[in-house]
XYZ file of C-alpha atoms in Angstrom:
780
model
C 13.357 10.724 28.174
C 16.356 10.854 30.601
C 15.786 13.664 33.409
C 19.108 14.749 35.336
C 19.083 14.659 38.948
C 21.480 16.038 41.543
C 22.124 13.062 43.417
C 22.161 14.829 46.674
C 18.587 13.950 48.307
C 17.766 16.627 51.173
C 16.620 13.657 53.465
C 20.262 12.380 53.765
C 22.172 13.731 56.565
C 25.129 15.435 55.755
C 24.453 15.419 52.147
C 25.503 19.233 51.397
C 28.870 18.855 53.259
C 29.847 15.693 51.162
C 32.259 16.218 48.245
C 32.148 15.020 44.843
C 29.768 15.170 41.746
C 26.754 12.996 42.449
C 24.812 14.170 39.194
C 23.092 11.252 37.598
C 20.817 10.711 34.394
C 17.682 8.540 34.907
C 15.101 7.253 32.480
C 11.558 8.801 32.816
C 8.858 6.785 31.325
C 5.345 8.844 31.112
C 1.848 7.338 30.246
C -0.797 9.564 28.585
C -4.628 8.849 28.909
C -5.942 11.641 26.562
C -9.139 11.631 29.018
C -7.020 12.586 32.121
C -7.514 16.472 33.106
C -3.740 18.101 32.615
C -3.890 18.954 36.582
C -4.498 15.342 37.591
C -1.845 14.180 35.114
C 0.723 16.525 36.200
C -0.010 16.014 40.095
C 0.598 12.002 39.149
C 3.617 12.900 37.250
C 4.968 14.979 40.096
C 4.254 12.321 42.652
C 5.824 9.523 41.224
C 9.230 11.771 40.220
C 9.399 12.442 44.170
C 8.915 8.735 44.874
C 11.517 7.956 42.182
C 13.952 10.402 43.962
C 14.707 7.768 46.536
C 16.396 5.527 43.876
C 18.010 8.154 41.870
C 21.506 6.890 42.906
C 21.073 3.932 40.414
C 23.531 3.409 37.421
C 21.854 2.979 34.038
C 23.587 -0.284 33.950
C 21.668 -1.495 37.138
C 18.247 -0.191 35.651
C 18.752 -2.373 32.552
C 19.672 -5.184 34.336
C 16.756 -5.086 36.492
C 14.545 -4.361 33.270
C 15.934 -7.692 31.728
C 17.543 -5.483 29.035
C 20.952 -6.076 27.396
C 23.624 -3.735 28.575
C 24.013 -1.796 25.179
C 20.021 -1.102 25.108
C 19.693 2.581 24.655
C 16.799 3.901 27.467
C 16.626 7.194 25.689
C 18.306 9.737 23.519
C 17.256 13.019 24.821
C 17.497 14.925 28.117
C 15.287 17.318 30.250
C 17.238 18.812 32.954
C 15.866 21.597 35.494
C 18.809 23.950 36.304
C 17.946 25.221 39.948
C 21.234 26.301 41.540
C 19.831 27.921 45.366
C 22.091 30.668 46.476
C 22.012 32.094 49.818
C 22.349 35.556 49.054
C 21.784 37.017 52.809
C 24.427 34.761 53.843
C 26.741 36.004 51.268
C 26.141 39.786 51.907
C 26.588 39.031 55.844
C 30.238 37.948 54.865
C 30.875 40.804 52.443
C 30.281 38.467 49.078
C 28.149 39.251 46.180
C 27.647 37.061 42.768
C 28.845 39.066 40.021
C 28.366 36.477 36.986
C 27.822 32.930 36.334
C 28.822 31.134 33.070
C 28.778 27.525 32.131
C 29.642 25.564 29.130
C 28.106 22.039 29.157
C 28.048 19.348 26.875
C 25.893 15.982 26.665
C 26.241 12.676 24.584
C 22.386 13.141 23.508
C 21.135 14.877 20.492
C 18.705 17.181 22.012
C 18.617 18.711 25.499
C 16.069 20.461 26.868
C 16.847 22.733 29.729
C 14.729 25.020 32.291
C 16.380 27.524 34.013
C 14.204 28.489 37.383
C 14.639 32.415 38.467
C 11.516 34.476 38.454
C 10.280 33.151 35.392
C 11.074 30.000 33.704
C 13.710 30.141 30.727
C 13.650 27.076 28.309
C 16.822 26.246 26.312
C 17.192 23.591 23.575
C 20.670 22.412 22.906
C 21.046 20.196 19.951
C 23.588 18.397 17.699
C 23.545 19.732 14.156
C 24.224 16.375 12.605
C 20.837 15.272 13.881
C 18.696 18.611 13.602
C 18.749 21.567 11.690
C 18.002 25.237 13.303
C 14.397 25.369 11.774
C 13.455 22.129 13.151
C 14.693 23.072 16.688
C 12.884 26.468 16.614
C 9.764 24.580 15.732
C 10.326 22.305 18.391
C 10.494 25.009 21.204
C 7.704 27.070 19.403
C 5.518 23.892 19.905
C 6.175 22.934 23.593
C 5.548 26.915 24.371
C 1.889 26.382 22.778
C 1.713 23.149 24.977
C 2.730 24.780 28.034
C 0.412 27.903 27.590
C -2.408 25.511 26.861
C -2.061 23.515 30.210
C -1.950 26.802 32.245
C -4.667 28.388 30.577
C -7.326 25.433 31.449
C -5.473 22.844 33.713
C -8.692 20.927 34.124
C -9.050 20.230 30.145
C -8.466 16.821 29.096
C -5.176 16.093 27.624
C -6.527 14.960 24.239
C -7.914 18.557 24.099
C -4.884 20.190 24.700
C -3.003 22.344 22.379
C -0.509 20.389 19.945
C 1.994 21.184 17.431
C 1.084 24.229 15.476
C -1.132 23.406 12.427
C 0.152 26.375 10.566
C 3.528 24.661 10.016
C 1.905 21.790 7.897
C -0.980 23.886 6.417
C 0.668 24.662 3.209
C 1.702 20.813 2.781
C -2.066 19.451 2.954
C -3.873 20.610 -0.056
C -2.943 19.437 -3.610
C -4.545 22.509 -5.210
C -7.923 23.344 -6.346
C -8.869 21.802 -9.496
C -12.285 22.061 -11.398
C -14.194 18.476 -10.826
C -15.793 17.629 -13.758
C -19.540 17.273 -13.078
C -19.941 14.888 -15.965
C -20.228 10.944 -16.049
C -17.627 8.939 -17.796
C -19.725 8.247 -20.841
C -20.376 12.142 -21.151
C -16.889 12.845 -20.935
C -16.161 10.174 -23.617
C -19.015 11.262 -25.795
C -17.123 14.737 -26.008
C -13.920 13.053 -27.224
C -15.932 10.927 -29.844
C -17.343 14.548 -31.311
C -13.906 16.187 -31.274
C -12.035 13.316 -32.885
C -14.203 10.447 -33.822
C -11.262 8.970 -36.497
C -8.850 9.313 -33.764
C -7.480 5.995 -32.523
C -8.771 5.115 -29.133
C -7.808 1.403 -28.631
C -4.900 -0.448 -30.154
C -5.034 -4.154 -30.234
C -3.051 -7.227 -31.220
C -5.076 -7.211 -34.244
C -5.796 -3.966 -35.150
C -6.861 -0.445 -33.945
C -10.337 1.121 -32.942
C -11.068 4.686 -33.660
C -13.315 6.493 -30.927
C -16.091 6.287 -33.032
C -15.754 2.257 -33.435
C -15.154 1.976 -29.582
C -18.304 3.976 -28.972
C -20.347 2.158 -31.529
C -19.389 -1.379 -29.968
C -19.902 -0.370 -26.478
C -23.300 1.069 -27.263
C -24.359 -2.408 -29.118
C -22.998 -4.223 -25.851
C -24.713 -1.941 -23.586
C -28.601 -2.515 -25.351
C -27.453 -6.054 -24.518
C -27.226 -5.405 -20.751
C -30.270 -3.284 -20.476
C -32.160 -6.153 -22.185
C -31.411 -8.068 -19.334
C -32.521 -5.462 -16.632
C -29.302 -3.878 -16.315
C -30.292 -0.332 -15.255
C -28.996 2.414 -13.317
C -26.801 1.268 -9.916
C -26.725 -2.362 -11.147
C -23.812 -4.499 -10.841
C -22.595 -6.526 -13.774
C -19.515 -9.021 -13.229
C -16.789 -8.262 -15.603
C -15.132 -11.940 -15.892
C -12.929 -11.254 -18.715
C -9.241 -12.032 -19.246
C -7.468 -8.781 -19.743
C -8.015 -7.956 -23.611
C -9.381 -5.064 -25.585
C -12.957 -6.501 -24.787
C -12.259 -5.423 -21.258
C -12.420 -1.801 -22.271
C -15.458 -2.314 -24.382
C -17.083 -4.088 -21.625
C -16.273 -1.382 -19.011
C -18.102 1.475 -21.037
C -21.040 -0.516 -22.187
C -21.668 -1.083 -18.471
C -21.241 2.544 -17.846
C -23.489 3.656 -20.628
C -25.894 1.249 -19.630
C -25.995 3.269 -16.091
C -24.479 0.223 -14.009
C -21.348 -0.163 -12.278
C -18.961 -2.709 -13.408
C -17.236 -5.451 -10.920
C -14.153 -6.740 -12.024
C -13.515 -10.152 -11.370
C -9.645 -11.212 -11.047
C -8.864 -14.270 -13.228
C -7.702 -15.997 -10.162
C -10.993 -15.777 -8.096
C -12.365 -19.367 -7.414
C -16.133 -20.106 -8.080
C -17.030 -19.806 -4.485
C -15.634 -16.295 -3.956
C -17.165 -15.107 -7.112
C -20.804 -16.467 -5.788
C -20.052 -14.288 -2.392
C -19.138 -11.470 -4.745
C -22.234 -11.740 -6.879
C -24.261 -11.941 -3.356
C -22.542 -8.864 -1.751
C -23.309 -6.682 -5.152
C -26.626 -8.349 -6.087
C -25.231 -8.892 -9.542
C -27.365 -11.047 -11.687
C -25.432 -10.386 -14.914
C -22.055 -11.611 -15.839
C -19.729 -10.577 -19.142
C -17.975 -13.946 -19.663
C -15.991 -15.884 -22.203
C -15.295 -19.365 -22.741
C -12.654 -19.172 -20.107
C -14.666 -17.826 -17.261
C -18.167 -18.820 -17.998
C -17.816 -22.226 -16.055
C -17.172 -20.319 -13.071
C -19.746 -18.080 -13.213
C -22.016 -20.569 -13.737
C -21.028 -22.485 -10.740
C -21.343 -19.339 -8.625
C -24.974 -19.361 -9.628
C -25.008 -16.005 -11.966
C -28.445 -15.953 -13.325
C -27.522 -14.399 -16.636
C -24.217 -14.746 -18.578
C -23.376 -12.886 -21.666
C -20.641 -14.593 -23.723
C -18.279 -11.853 -25.302
C -15.736 -13.952 -27.137
C -12.221 -13.038 -28.548
C -13.043 -14.206 -32.277
C -15.215 -11.238 -33.289
C -14.606 -8.120 -30.985
C -17.910 -6.779 -31.619
C -20.859 -7.868 -29.614
C -21.658 -10.419 -32.322
C -19.740 -13.033 -30.297
C -22.616 -12.747 -27.454
C -24.964 -15.696 -26.914
C -28.082 -15.227 -29.362
C -30.278 -16.044 -26.536
C -29.154 -12.848 -24.866
C -30.504 -10.637 -28.275
C -30.810 -6.960 -27.623
C -34.253 -5.324 -27.891
C -35.455 -3.700 -31.277
C -33.307 -0.507 -31.819
C -36.332 1.665 -31.184
C -36.826 0.047 -27.645
C -33.299 0.206 -26.906
C -33.112 4.252 -27.691
C -36.004 4.800 -25.756
C -34.525 2.829 -22.570
C -31.160 4.683 -22.949
C -30.209 7.276 -20.332
C -26.974 8.859 -19.224
C -25.676 8.114 -15.610
C -25.602 10.893 -13.257
C -21.828 11.963 -12.063
C -22.666 10.720 -8.706
C -23.797 7.339 -9.880
C -21.431 4.196 -9.187
C -19.020 3.575 -11.804
C -17.489 0.293 -10.250
C -17.197 -1.721 -7.434
C -13.796 -3.032 -7.026
C -13.194 -5.679 -3.736
C -9.964 -5.611 -1.375
C -9.255 -7.891 1.307
C -11.162 -7.451 4.695
C -9.521 -7.810 8.044
C -12.648 -9.794 9.241
C -12.304 -12.453 6.787
C -14.917 -10.866 4.421
C -13.679 -8.986 1.599
C -14.957 -5.476 1.011
C -16.137 -3.669 -2.368
C -15.067 -0.241 -2.600
C -17.677 1.929 -4.649
C -16.090 4.560 -6.940
C -18.493 6.958 -8.713
C -18.052 8.790 -11.848
C -16.968 11.964 -10.357
C -14.157 10.190 -8.822
C -12.691 8.702 -12.225
C -13.639 12.100 -13.972
C -11.381 13.957 -11.468
C -8.593 11.380 -11.693
C -8.576 11.696 -15.570
C -8.459 15.892 -14.928
C -5.279 15.905 -13.292
C -2.628 18.260 -14.732
C 0.142 15.646 -13.991
C -1.489 13.671 -17.036
C -1.029 16.334 -19.590
C 1.350 15.893 -22.096
C 3.175 12.685 -21.362
C 0.318 10.267 -20.874
C -1.303 10.284 -24.449
C -0.812 6.613 -25.202
C -1.236 4.243 -21.838
C -0.083 0.660 -21.749
C -2.971 -1.281 -20.305
C -1.299 -4.188 -18.979
C -2.866 -4.474 -15.231
C -5.428 -7.065 -14.193
C -8.942 -5.064 -14.704
C -9.613 -6.047 -10.885
C -6.352 -3.918 -10.084
C -7.467 -0.271 -9.729
C -4.593 0.677 -11.754
C -6.594 -0.331 -14.615
C -8.537 2.709 -13.940
C -5.831 5.182 -14.906
C -4.545 2.837 -17.543
C -8.231 2.949 -19.497
C -9.652 6.114 -18.384
C -7.150 8.576 -18.427
C -6.225 8.373 -21.930
C -9.645 7.846 -23.284
C -11.103 10.985 -21.312
C -8.298 12.797 -22.542
C -8.422 11.958 -26.300
C -5.237 9.406 -25.900
C -4.967 5.957 -26.851
C -4.935 2.583 -24.819
C -2.602 0.168 -25.680
C -3.799 -3.075 -24.825
C -1.385 -5.942 -23.875
C -2.440 -9.220 -23.784
C 0.459 -11.163 -22.674
C 1.794 -10.828 -19.213
C 4.209 -7.600 -18.760
C 7.849 -8.207 -19.332
C 10.779 -6.259 -20.282
C 10.236 -7.307 -23.952
C 6.784 -6.035 -23.897
C 7.726 -2.804 -22.320
C 10.307 -2.206 -24.749
C 8.190 -3.646 -27.725
C 4.816 -1.346 -26.798
C 7.209 1.844 -26.934
C 8.782 0.829 -30.255
C 5.832 -0.783 -32.097
C 2.885 1.366 -30.696
C 4.708 4.456 -29.164
C 3.342 3.794 -25.618
C 4.464 7.258 -23.766
C 3.881 6.275 -20.256
C 2.763 3.277 -18.112
C 2.418 2.308 -14.487
C 4.105 -1.302 -12.821
C 4.073 -2.339 -9.346
C 7.070 -1.226 -7.404
C 7.952 -4.977 -7.323
C 7.984 -5.518 -11.253
C 10.044 -2.032 -11.381
C 12.686 -3.771 -9.369
C 12.998 -6.637 -11.358
C 13.285 -5.017 -14.335
C 15.755 -2.714 -13.172
C 17.836 -5.738 -12.720
C 17.424 -7.548 -16.049
C 16.992 -4.631 -18.524
C 17.100 -0.984 -17.143
C 17.153 0.207 -20.371
C 13.564 -1.345 -21.400
C 11.910 1.854 -20.107
C 13.495 3.935 -22.782
C 11.517 6.122 -24.898
C 9.007 6.346 -21.965
C 8.292 10.041 -21.086
C 6.920 8.724 -17.659
C 6.886 5.620 -15.691
C 4.594 5.490 -12.282
C 5.718 2.780 -9.881
C 3.455 2.279 -6.631
C 2.186 -0.531 -4.474
C 5.008 -0.883 -2.356
C 7.593 1.189 -0.765
C 10.390 2.424 -3.668
C 13.804 0.969 -3.800
C 16.188 3.726 -4.469
C 18.624 1.590 -6.184
C 16.215 0.168 -8.442
C 15.455 3.871 -9.558
C 19.101 5.042 -9.677
C 19.611 2.329 -12.152
C 16.526 3.088 -14.440
C 17.396 6.720 -14.387
C 21.165 6.134 -15.644
C 19.922 3.911 -18.230
C 17.130 6.208 -19.077
C 18.019 9.690 -18.495
C 14.913 11.064 -20.398
C 12.577 8.916 -18.428
C 10.725 10.539 -15.274
C 10.159 7.857 -12.747
C 7.250 9.382 -10.564
C 6.773 7.431 -6.916
C 2.716 7.150 -6.785
C 0.628 6.179 -3.823
C -2.852 5.548 -3.576
C -5.508 3.247 -1.742
C -8.378 1.904 -3.952
C -10.732 4.198 -1.577
C -8.998 7.225 -3.137
C -9.435 6.034 -6.926
C -5.903 4.706 -7.733
C -3.325 7.811 -6.933
C -3.715 10.258 -4.136
C -0.175 11.699 -3.798
C 2.937 11.655 -6.206
C 6.240 12.865 -6.978
C 9.112 12.412 -9.421
C 12.298 10.723 -7.974
C 15.371 12.211 -9.915
C 18.514 10.659 -9.834
C 20.137 12.677 -7.368
C 17.335 11.921 -4.920
C 17.711 8.236 -5.551
C 21.153 8.186 -4.720
C 20.345 10.113 -1.335
C 17.675 7.310 -0.881
C 15.098 9.717 -0.414
C 11.978 8.472 -2.028
C 8.931 9.851 -0.402
C 5.458 9.197 -1.781
C 5.131 13.128 -2.684
C 2.586 15.425 -2.234
C -1.618 15.292 -2.570
C -2.650 15.173 -6.250
C -4.963 17.790 -7.597
C -8.225 18.237 -5.721
C -6.817 15.978 -3.032
C -5.968 16.981 0.364
C -4.071 14.861 2.898
C -3.541 14.993 6.575
C -1.147 13.563 9.118
C -3.118 13.075 12.283
C -2.490 11.843 15.982
C -5.059 9.526 17.853
C -6.757 13.023 18.568
C -7.169 13.624 14.933
C -4.987 16.616 15.316
C -2.054 17.513 12.730
C 1.325 16.285 13.730
C 4.374 18.228 13.282
C 6.818 18.007 10.475
C 8.830 14.935 11.259
C 6.637 13.129 13.507
C 4.809 9.890 12.744
C 0.874 9.878 12.487
C -1.933 8.000 10.485
C -2.639 9.478 6.675
C -6.168 10.591 6.124
C -7.167 11.412 2.618
C -10.352 13.680 1.424
C -10.952 15.244 -1.687
C -12.326 14.798 -5.403
C -11.122 11.111 -5.412
C -12.797 9.901 -2.176
C -14.534 6.687 -2.872
C -18.607 6.571 -1.824
C -17.523 3.644 0.952
C -17.947 0.044 1.048
C -20.877 -1.548 -0.843
C -23.785 -2.613 1.344
C -21.133 -2.102 4.543
C -22.184 0.984 6.555
C -20.867 0.155 9.464
C -17.288 -0.370 7.806
C -18.056 2.792 5.860
C -18.666 4.828 8.918
C -15.629 3.488 10.500
C -13.055 4.203 7.886
C -14.667 7.271 6.026
C -14.950 9.503 9.068
C -16.150 13.350 9.323
C -13.632 15.744 8.191
C -13.053 18.211 11.134
C -11.040 20.395 8.761
C -13.313 20.921 5.819
C -16.929 21.910 5.104
C -18.962 18.792 6.040
C -16.829 16.130 3.843
C -15.083 12.861 5.095
C -11.636 11.790 5.410
C -10.540 8.294 4.531
C -8.681 6.544 7.386
C -5.693 4.839 5.506
C -4.207 2.864 8.336
C -0.792 4.052 6.829
C 1.667 5.618 9.280
C 3.664 8.288 7.637
C 5.410 11.589 8.232
C 6.010 15.041 6.533
C 9.822 15.946 5.433
C 10.908 19.391 5.811
C 9.870 19.865 2.041
C 6.241 18.991 2.651
C 6.786 15.400 1.159
C 4.739 12.482 2.783
C 7.092 9.540 4.066
C 5.929 6.177 4.349
C 6.898 4.342 7.612
C 4.471 1.702 8.111
C 1.330 0.145 8.830
C -0.819 0.836 11.722
C -2.893 -2.904 11.313
C -2.376 -6.230 9.843
C -2.749 -5.303 6.251
C -0.013 -5.850 3.569
C 1.175 -5.183 0.346
C 2.295 -8.354 -1.618
C 3.353 -7.972 -5.355
C 1.371 -5.318 -5.875
C -1.712 -7.087 -4.312
C -3.613 -5.524 -0.820
C -4.577 -8.202 1.317
C -5.327 -8.476 4.974
C -3.560 -11.157 6.919
C -6.835 -11.336 9.084
C -9.107 -12.479 6.020
C -6.217 -15.497 5.265
C -6.275 -16.402 8.957
C -9.839 -16.415 8.925
C -10.149 -18.463 5.895
C -7.362 -21.163 7.565
C -9.467 -21.252 10.828
C -12.650 -21.930 9.034
C -11.373 -25.407 8.062
C -12.474 -28.266 10.138
C -8.842 -29.935 10.726
C -7.465 -26.468 11.667
C -7.718 -25.277 15.216
C -5.795 -21.832 15.088
C -4.164 -20.157 12.226
C -1.601 -17.265 12.008
C -0.288 -15.547 8.619
C 2.903 -13.498 7.972
C 5.166 -12.472 5.286
C 8.477 -14.088 5.157
C 11.645 -14.387 2.854
C 11.376 -17.370 0.801
C 14.748 -19.695 0.080
C 14.309 -17.749 -3.643
C 14.863 -14.020 -2.141
C 11.466 -13.068 -2.271
C 8.679 -12.178 -0.154
C 5.954 -14.775 0.058
C 2.926 -15.506 2.415
C 3.533 -18.108 5.048
C 0.598 -20.001 6.874
C 1.015 -21.435 10.158
C -1.871 -23.778 11.764
C -2.536 -26.118 15.126
C -4.057 -29.361 14.282
C -7.932 -29.403 15.462
C -7.509 -33.216 16.488
C -4.659 -35.728 17.183
C -3.645 -35.971 13.379
C -1.882 -33.037 11.877
C -3.448 -31.390 9.197
C -2.372 -32.546 5.370
C -1.040 -29.201 4.135
C -1.247 -29.797 0.765
C -4.949 -30.345 1.073
C -5.096 -27.448 3.235
C -3.923 -24.969 0.211
C -6.233 -27.205 -2.036
C -9.251 -26.177 -0.089
C -8.037 -22.635 0.357
C -7.691 -22.097 -3.360
C -11.504 -22.801 -3.789
C -12.417 -20.188 -1.797
C -9.394 -17.399 -1.892
C -7.652 -15.785 -4.742
C -4.161 -17.268 -5.776
C -2.553 -14.551 -4.525
C -3.866 -15.087 -0.878
C -3.254 -18.833 -0.537
C -0.039 -19.013 1.376
C 2.769 -20.372 -0.399
C 3.970 -22.752 2.543
C 2.190 -23.774 5.491
C 3.667 -25.220 8.571
C 1.900 -27.304 11.310
C 3.087 -26.149 14.620
C 2.255 -27.158 18.522
C 0.721 -24.098 19.475
C 0.854 -20.513 18.198
C 3.379 -17.954 20.209
C 1.344 -15.122 21.993
C 2.564 -11.847 23.598
C 1.519 -10.191 26.631
C -1.689 -9.013 25.118
C -2.923 -12.314 24.402
C -2.241 -11.809 20.428
C 0.066 -13.916 17.985
C 3.719 -12.862 18.419
C 4.153 -12.976 14.844
C 8.205 -12.058 15.297
C 8.225 -15.422 17.112
C 6.605 -17.787 14.388
C 9.232 -20.598 13.715
C 10.972 -20.766 10.175
C 8.582 -22.130 7.756
C 8.852 -25.728 6.728
C 10.284 -24.924 3.192
C 10.791 -28.773 2.544
C 7.034 -28.982 2.403
C 7.207 -26.954 -0.812
C 7.960 -29.494 -3.257
C 6.262 -32.773 -3.979
C 6.831 -35.204 -1.140
C 6.338 -37.991 -3.613
C 9.387 -36.592 -5.692
C 9.339 -37.810 -9.387
C 12.631 -37.132 -11.263
C 12.309 -35.119 -14.773
C 12.253 -37.175 -17.864
C 14.032 -36.108 -20.694
C 16.285 -33.030 -21.419
C 13.782 -30.421 -21.790
C 12.067 -31.206 -18.573
C 15.798 -31.301 -16.795
C 16.566 -28.157 -18.104
C 13.056 -26.740 -17.090
C 13.772 -27.920 -13.564
C 17.228 -27.103 -13.053
C 16.053 -23.722 -14.062
C 13.179 -23.686 -11.602
C 15.221 -24.529 -8.775
C 17.897 -22.122 -9.333
C 15.475 -19.432 -9.695
C 13.475 -20.338 -6.668
C 16.900 -21.623 -4.731
C 15.439 -25.041 -4.064
C 17.962 -28.071 -4.004
C 15.591 -30.031 -6.525
C 12.248 -29.659 -8.202
C 10.086 -32.589 -9.392
C 8.166 -33.164 -12.832
C 4.960 -33.122 -11.034
C 5.880 -30.031 -8.650
C 3.660 -26.645 -9.534
C 5.917 -23.429 -10.113
C 3.318 -21.354 -7.853
C 3.005 -23.930 -5.111
C 6.903 -24.085 -4.375
C 7.450 -20.350 -4.044
C 7.086 -18.880 -7.723
C 5.063 -15.901 -8.177
C 4.875 -13.769 -11.319
C 7.744 -11.910 -10.680
C 9.635 -15.276 -10.740
C 7.893 -16.062 -13.981
C 9.664 -13.263 -15.674
C 12.784 -14.838 -14.380
C 12.268 -18.015 -15.663
C 11.313 -16.777 -19.059
C 14.480 -15.013 -19.309
C 16.506 -18.032 -18.621
C 14.894 -20.350 -20.914
C 15.739 -17.860 -23.303
C 19.549 -17.398 -22.587
C 19.741 -21.386 -22.153
C 17.565 -22.796 -25.011
C 17.412 -19.699 -27.303
C 13.657 -20.229 -27.295
C 11.284 -17.242 -26.862
C 8.510 -18.829 -24.660
C 5.205 -16.402 -23.958
C 5.453 -15.336 -20.395
C 1.609 -16.689 -20.335
C 2.560 -20.068 -21.028
C 4.007 -20.715 -17.283
C 0.376 -19.467 -15.909
C -1.028 -22.293 -18.359
C 1.430 -24.836 -17.706
C 2.387 -24.863 -14.073
C 3.981 -28.144 -13.632
C 7.742 -29.119 -14.767
C 6.239 -31.633 -17.083
C 3.469 -29.422 -18.592
C 5.572 -26.368 -19.158
C 8.261 -28.521 -20.678
C 5.881 -29.432 -23.185
C 5.046 -25.992 -23.673
C 8.742 -25.106 -24.239
C 9.331 -27.839 -26.725
C 5.900 -26.286 -28.647
C 7.822 -22.625 -28.635
C 10.568 -24.342 -30.236
C 8.611 -25.824 -33.074
C 6.875 -22.783 -33.626
C 10.366 -20.716 -33.746
C 11.667 -23.678 -36.269
C 8.650 -23.593 -38.477
C 7.680 -27.166 -38.176
């Protein structure tokens, strides 16, 4: 802050007779060590201020220059002024003078000024700029200052970290999302209630038909018997390595019926990482199909249950894995406990090792019981990867409330959203913020007919929400937030058109049975408007990290506000607004969200650094020529020869999921280091975008390849694309793939499935898929 000085040092001879206004305002920097006693801290502060008085004639411009700052650098935006005008009343009386009254009209260029008037008591006055602060905020600031000063005086030897802070009562009403009846039942028990209540009601809609609750229950029970026959029991872990399909829903329910926890494996996870997941969880059984069996076999999983798409019953399971006799199977059946693990979902780890979040049955039941789903979420579109915790909402919220899951077997697109509403009556869905933004530009009306669309994963874009609200006035857009450790959603709020136009898009208030705290480093509540770290507790809080007690203790800390519970440290920096909604500010660490996926830069850097040809590595998110955000890697050579970046990416793809492999790698002589000895990410150079495309350029052949190459180049903002270039290696992603499909439709009038680009990733291969789609369209 800035402190105003008189500019009349007492030690300067004749200063009291000098004419002129010598008042100056200088920056005051105050460091705080929470362990320092208050009296010691105040004494040191006073001594530094006294020493600084010898230089209080310096203008701000000189201070900026001495600090190496530009002249327009703002050093402070608030002032502290001690008004101390000494009056010699005895001398005045000797000359027959008295002071009748003193008034002063003062103004500053700063939005906030604290003035202290020293008489027999100290009177504090805050002056503020109404355009920056409202009256309630200023009164709260003054009240907090009074609490802090009283605490300092009451116990001056107490460490600063234990002094009073802001009044916690000011935010107490915002913390609790409201009591809810936590269902003390397992997921199979709650599902069985729906089976008994409405056995013929539609539970699952697939491309080839509908399944009733009774049918889904029977198929899951049959598969559960297969699992038990292979030793799956309470707290076992079963890898779920299936493409997103109705089979995933059956498999999830079957694993839970067997008393085990499912471990969803993303389709982009290579065999080496599958092996690591199996080893971490102790899983010996995996449910697979023909597209994933080889990967799990290479990973060394002992037992593979083949569950093929030709028959959605368990008849497709390998005959060698036949279940025990019916009587034996019934005898082995036992309901899991509410506290039993339901799934283990892996997220990126800052140490280079992924961590598995253990969610129990009560967590899922609590999410499904939230009152926000009532009336609007009867039919939910299941389109997220099942290794993404959005699938927990998409499957269990409708099924545990008597609703319907509509399973999408294609990648999501505007056509899929609109078609799901039109053909299957989907009433609600979740999409990542990045996809929502893209769809709002392509076809904002695709959400028409939905009662609610929930978004999350990244900061909301107000203009995109406004566009959708205008096109779909009857569709409510809800901004949701929640780490995997809090079971999908922890906070939410609807965003109206008016709010979006005002660019007011908070992440909302806590959901039922959830408490949110915004705390400082000493775990004290921060006041409204101040930035702190978000901590979450309540019914959705996960058990912790599977077989990682140290990391669990670090992130799941004791709750000082509850009755012996825990708080999850999110690492997200947030603040309360005046309405009690939480506003997202940023991250306190190296974790990022990219296209809805949560990843740690440290894990990417560790994977790079483990390669023998790499000495040092860094990763960051940059803006690609296509305009989208991509992951970029930087590395230095371990030997005299620079690493082959294409070979490095291929090696990384063997250990990391595709979304964690940098889109572009750049070899640098050395990494920039800041004064703390850490990589200075803002000073990393522009990535080597030229290295994205095939070094041995091969021109497209034929009209179709030329059109595809031109569309890819336009979409990714590249000068040219060769026939052997891989779409995802040259900066493409799932969002850009949707744009490619739209461009193909507009240019060639051919409807190519979105999935085709994931199966045919080069220009040459994709052009063949386009021609095949044209042949199908023409019936030839």
